[in-house]
XYZ file of C-alpha atoms in Angstrom:
115
model
C 42.463 -7.421 8.550
C 39.633 -8.570 10.857
C 36.279 -6.825 10.650
C 36.650 -5.708 7.038
C 33.794 -7.141 4.995
C 34.473 -9.216 1.923
C 34.296 -6.879 -1.090
C 31.470 -7.171 -3.578
C 32.210 -7.233 -7.277
C 29.844 -6.199 -10.028
C 26.970 -3.786 -10.033
C 23.960 -3.703 -7.717
C 20.488 -2.181 -7.842
C 20.800 -0.138 -4.647
C 23.290 2.445 -3.519
C 25.150 2.054 -0.258
C 23.228 5.089 1.024
C 19.933 3.258 0.444
C 21.274 0.116 2.127
C 22.418 2.032 5.212
C 19.117 3.906 5.427
C 17.184 0.618 5.168
C 19.326 -0.954 7.890
C 18.607 2.016 10.152
C 14.889 1.866 9.312
C 14.936 -1.755 10.414
C 16.704 -0.926 13.699
C 16.818 2.714 14.815
C 19.414 1.990 17.469
C 21.724 -0.171 15.347
C 25.430 0.247 15.984
C 27.645 1.389 13.125
C 29.495 -1.924 13.427
C 26.253 -3.854 12.893
C 25.145 -1.655 9.985
C 28.553 -2.120 8.356
C 28.391 -5.898 8.701
C 24.820 -6.037 7.371
C 25.617 -3.815 4.384
C 29.062 -5.360 3.784
C 30.763 -2.003 4.171
C 33.537 -0.725 6.385
C 32.604 1.134 9.532
C 34.301 4.236 8.121
C 32.150 4.052 4.964
C 29.000 3.783 7.101
C 30.096 6.781 9.200
C 30.549 8.823 6.001
C 27.170 7.753 4.625
C 25.424 8.613 7.900
C 27.142 12.025 7.857
C 25.921 12.571 4.261
C 22.356 11.590 5.184
C 22.386 13.827 8.260
C 23.884 16.758 6.361
C 21.075 16.646 3.792
C 18.318 16.159 6.389
C 17.362 12.554 5.674
C 18.547 11.340 9.051
C 19.219 12.696 12.536
C 20.397 11.110 15.727
C 20.209 11.607 19.452
C 22.573 10.218 22.012
C 21.039 7.601 24.316
C 23.624 6.596 26.872
C 26.593 5.199 24.982
C 24.710 4.670 21.723
C 22.791 6.617 19.114
C 19.101 6.498 18.267
C 18.458 7.467 14.664
C 15.407 9.194 13.230
C 14.630 9.097 9.524
C 12.627 11.934 7.959
C 10.025 9.896 6.027
C 8.672 12.915 4.129
C 12.004 13.892 2.618
C 11.954 13.636 -1.181
C 14.544 11.487 -2.953
C 17.386 13.400 -4.594
C 17.515 12.141 -8.176
C 15.240 13.823 -10.760
C 14.077 10.388 -12.000
C 12.502 9.822 -8.558
C 10.942 13.272 -8.385
C 8.142 13.293 -5.838
C 8.987 9.945 -4.254
C 9.666 10.091 -0.540
C 12.020 8.231 1.742
C 8.935 6.547 3.227
C 8.079 5.100 -0.202
C 11.556 3.679 -0.624
C 11.748 2.338 2.924
C 8.319 0.688 2.710
C 9.635 -1.392 -0.182
C 13.074 -2.159 1.193
C 12.299 -2.825 4.840
C 9.208 -4.946 4.160
C 11.084 -6.849 1.485
C 13.994 -7.445 3.866
C 11.657 -8.883 6.520
C 9.975 -11.101 3.931
C 13.359 -12.180 2.535
C 14.717 -13.182 5.932
C 11.503 -15.007 6.874
C 11.286 -16.820 3.523
C 14.980 -17.696 3.618
C 14.630 -19.206 7.089
C 11.629 -21.294 5.990
C 13.193 -22.566 2.758
C 16.723 -23.152 4.043
C 17.487 -26.886 4.016
C 18.129 -28.343 7.432
C 21.603 -29.676 8.115
C 21.895 -33.413 8.398
C 22.444 -34.624 11.933
């Protein structure tokens, strides 16, 4: 089926909720299709995650024409007791900055194709 991302096997350090939130932090007007592709999730999974995040107050959206503009509540505290006191802003500052650095570093260190 076209558009379904290749599944990932094994464990990862981040939850899909954190990945989706980081993708939105990087682009507040990202389409669900683009978030899904970036996070290697189905569009339906991203819709469910966004609904979860909105339901618990981590995220809200407004309609802008035919698309959505998302707003993250940076002061919202993370849910797990092990992260007691840490805010969404703390998590996003690590993930979004790291993502920018990763993409920039990857582009600089990628070998050029032979011509």
